[in-house]
Amino acid sequence: MTAPLHDPRPTGPGRVSSDTQQGMRRRNLARVMHAVSAEGSLSRAAVASRIGLTRTAVSTLVDELIRAGLLEELGPERPGRVGRPGSALAVSRRGPAGIGAEIGVDHLAVCAVDLRGEVRARAERQGTNRGRSPGPVVAELSELVRDVVAEARGQGLWAAGLAVAVPGLVARDGRTVVRAPNLDWHGVDLGELLSPEPAFTVDNEANLGALAELWLGEGAPRDFLHVSAEIGIGAAVVVDGGLLRGTRGFAGELGHVPVHPDGPQCVCGGRGCLEQYAGEEAVLRAAGLAPGGDRVGLLAGRAADGDEAVRRALREAGTALGIALTGAVNLLDPESVVLGGALAGLAPWLLPSLEAELARRTAGPVCPVSVSRWGSEGPLLGAAHSVVRAVLDDPVGVGVGAG
Amino acid sequence: MTAPLHDPRPTGPGRVSSDTQQGMRRRNLARVMHAVSAEGSLSRAAVASRIGLTRTAVSTLVDELIRAGLLEELGPERPGRVGRPGSALAVSRRGPAGIGAEIGVDHLAVCAVDLRGEVRARAERQGTNRGRSPGPVVAELSELVRDVVAEARGQGLWAAGLAVAVPGLVARDGRTVVRAPNLDWHGVDLGELLSPEPAFTVDNEANLGALAELWLGEGAPRDFLHVSAEIGIGAAVVVDGGLLRGTRGFAGELGHVPVHPDGPQCVCGGRGCLEQYAGEEAVLRAAGLAPGGDRVGLLAGRAADGDEAVRRALREAGTALGIALTGAVNLLDPESVVLGGALAGLAPWLLPSLEAELARRTAGPVCPVSVSRWGSEGPLLGAAHSVVRAVLDDPVGVGVGAG
């Protein structure tokens, strides 16, 4: 916003500097990508009409995007349209792909998603990561990443970036796991362990699950609280279509909202936190089951079979969730609450008591609670799509000539 | 973002439509106002340097702002500067003023703030508004507004707008009080009761108090939770320098966060909400004092005198605040918590137990808690300044020729 006192460059209204032109070109490339991506396929004329540029300007942009392998031509359009026949454009099925990865407490997973949003390769490995040191876990994950990248390469795709979901607090640097109690990781710089290629970013699993909710499918709310679980309970706060990250990147720690302030001691130092009542281990304990293995599958199976102890444990967890969510809804006034991650699979037994508690404590209309359509796959999909969105948002960053 | 298929207007990079030029002029007028406002006084050359426009462009903008009475010339600058001597500019002490008003549970207050941020007129009336119907309350408030506007007019100021702080939930229409339990107002459209001139907006008192905190004085955080009280307890969530309002405009209802979920019944329908432990009436009850009158003054006076019952009641309120704030801090990860409104006056006796509770329940660094420098004057000042900011942000809106 500052310039030398006697700036020799022309300034004032009407001045368009080369910076601005370059920025405008970048934005227009992104607008073309988003227009085509949103529609599946679109002619140059339709792109021009949609984004309000001339056909000539659009053709230049489209040619650049085709050369960079981000758009492809589907062949001549069917006749009957006004003007000379054009070729329909689509986002390329070859070219850049987003690689998503998840370090879960009990599994590792990696997938490649192309610019159209299709999962084109996927690998996973079951087995607990709890208490394992980060080095071997990341080495295993990197092996899966290599496999998935190789499989994608066989289909003409290359890795535009890697996003890693972790069940813990991630610093705003996008690489340091500050605290992942259920892995017993504290202050782990994953940036030192991950290969520098492809470029990576690390984020909290609830955040990435929320982004999947926001981006995939129709009619997602733009202001919601996404509650997720994998042993611990996390949440992500989405405000006006973006994540509220907090000063340190730690926003959304619903699991440590006090529910019964004099309740049992929690790992966080507090007492009676939500995790003590609705975390997976608390629910297993209340149901008289041993921890370990596919806990959610076990709970869901027993509940479906009518196991009264399991159903009661889930009812009580739902009540605790309802109390914590009452506080969250009072603070944030979201459009809705979405249960994602492992909670999605348990929703049939959690929801009735959760909703009853929320209603009981709410004056006026009750905030609607829905179940994620992506469930425990959400964080992995959100991770891969965060890379895809970055490519659509700035095609110059991945290979279109910088002008 | 759409245009007709064969838009005859020139488009594409490099095109600057007259809309854009007009928008740019509006933005540049605002940048001039903010530059001068931030510095107190500034020469044309300094403005040009600061905002990166030519002196010629700035002079045109400045002349318009002087004609509209938003800027004034202070006379020739002292010699010794480079270039021909210019006249220092300042934001006008005459011209538009922001009118702030507050409907409190026990008082009404109105003030006029000029574009420099100085309070130039102020009026207030003590007396409970609890249970009074909105008509007579607004009629009394409007009388105070007329008095203050007349007093301001005598000083060469005119009312650019009115913002009204209320102790309740306000819909996003900026005029409907959806719920103000401590006034016993429900679904009151203040827009029907207020005079259409000056243009008005209604907002929650905690929101306006938070804006005062954000705008006035140096070094305010840009991500904080502002906790306020006047019988009820409200809060405002500031994220990245802006208010998080929530879907319906109801965000920040800290008073109804459950603290002891099986605690006493609350007016909101819930049980054991924060207000049941830290609201003024709860504190008075716990201290064995009768409600009514200057409650905060009474509590502060007794506490200062060493009244052990009052001190204990305030300690317990601080603990309850600490529990509710633990949840809020976990969800929002703010840079700090600011105690404002009536809570500011009680801070010496609330803070120790509040901070202890927060520390006890927090792993890692504890979110700092500070006390508002504006105290119970915050909402009124925030209201008036919200009008002033609107003038600085868009001088065209209040009288600079629209092009």
XYZ file of N, CA, C and O in Angstrom, chain A residues 9-11 14-27 402-403, chain B residues 13-14:
84
model
N 6.006 5.795 -11.718
C 5.025 5.010 -12.485
C 3.682 5.718 -12.511
O 3.322 6.403 -11.552
N 2.953 5.552 -13.603
C 1.612 6.136 -13.625
C 0.747 5.442 -12.565
O 0.826 4.239 -12.393
N -0.007 6.241 -11.856
C -0.878 5.644 -10.833
C -2.241 6.280 -10.931
O -2.493 7.075 -11.826
N -7.691 3.919 -13.135
C -7.457 3.674 -14.549
C -6.118 3.023 -14.804
O -5.923 2.361 -15.806
N -5.190 3.164 -13.854
C -3.906 2.511 -14.027
C -4.056 1.019 -13.767
O -4.632 0.596 -12.788
N -3.531 0.211 -14.698
C -3.497 -1.224 -14.460
C -2.049 -1.647 -14.571
O -1.467 -1.659 -15.642
N -1.426 -1.924 -13.464
C -0.001 -2.265 -13.497
C 0.166 -3.676 -14.048
O -0.787 -4.440 -14.162
N 1.412 -4.045 -14.390
C 1.628 -5.384 -14.926
C 1.376 -6.423 -13.831
O 0.933 -7.527 -14.090
N 1.622 -6.070 -12.563
C 1.253 -6.957 -11.451
C -0.220 -7.287 -11.510
O -0.633 -8.436 -11.365
N -1.015 -6.230 -11.683
C -2.453 -6.421 -11.665
C -2.872 -7.268 -12.867
O -3.719 -8.137 -12.752
N -2.253 -6.991 -14.031
C -2.601 -7.781 -15.221
C -2.258 -9.245 -15.009
O -3.031 -10.125 -15.356
N -1.084 -9.476 -14.426
C -0.655 -10.854 -14.180
C -1.610 -11.519 -13.191
O -2.017 -12.662 -13.369
N -1.985 -10.761 -12.147
C -2.921 -11.283 -11.158
C -4.273 -11.577 -11.803
O -4.913 -12.594 -11.509
N -4.683 -10.691 -12.714
C -5.971 -10.864 -13.379
C -5.955 -12.121 -14.255
O -6.916 -12.870 -14.301
N -4.812 -12.340 -14.932
C -4.694 -13.515 -15.784
C -4.776 -14.792 -14.929
O -5.486 -15.740 -15.265
N -4.073 -14.771 -13.793
C -4.121 -15.926 -12.889
C -5.544 -16.194 -12.433
O -6.009 -17.328 -12.414
N -6.233 -15.106 -12.063
C -7.613 -15.274 -11.590
C -8.504 -15.776 -12.712
O -9.373 -16.609 -12.508
N 4.055 -19.021 -16.220
C 3.792 -17.912 -15.304
C 3.696 -16.577 -16.043
O 3.704 -15.519 -15.441
N 3.590 -16.609 -17.344
C 3.315 -15.386 -18.097
C 4.574 -14.669 -18.499
O 4.535 -13.514 -18.813
N -8.743 -9.017 -19.815
C -7.733 -8.337 -19.027
C -7.467 -6.959 -19.618
O -7.400 -6.791 -20.829
N -7.317 -5.975 -18.791
C -7.026 -4.634 -19.274
C -8.275 -3.785 -19.351
O -8.204 -2.568 -19.301
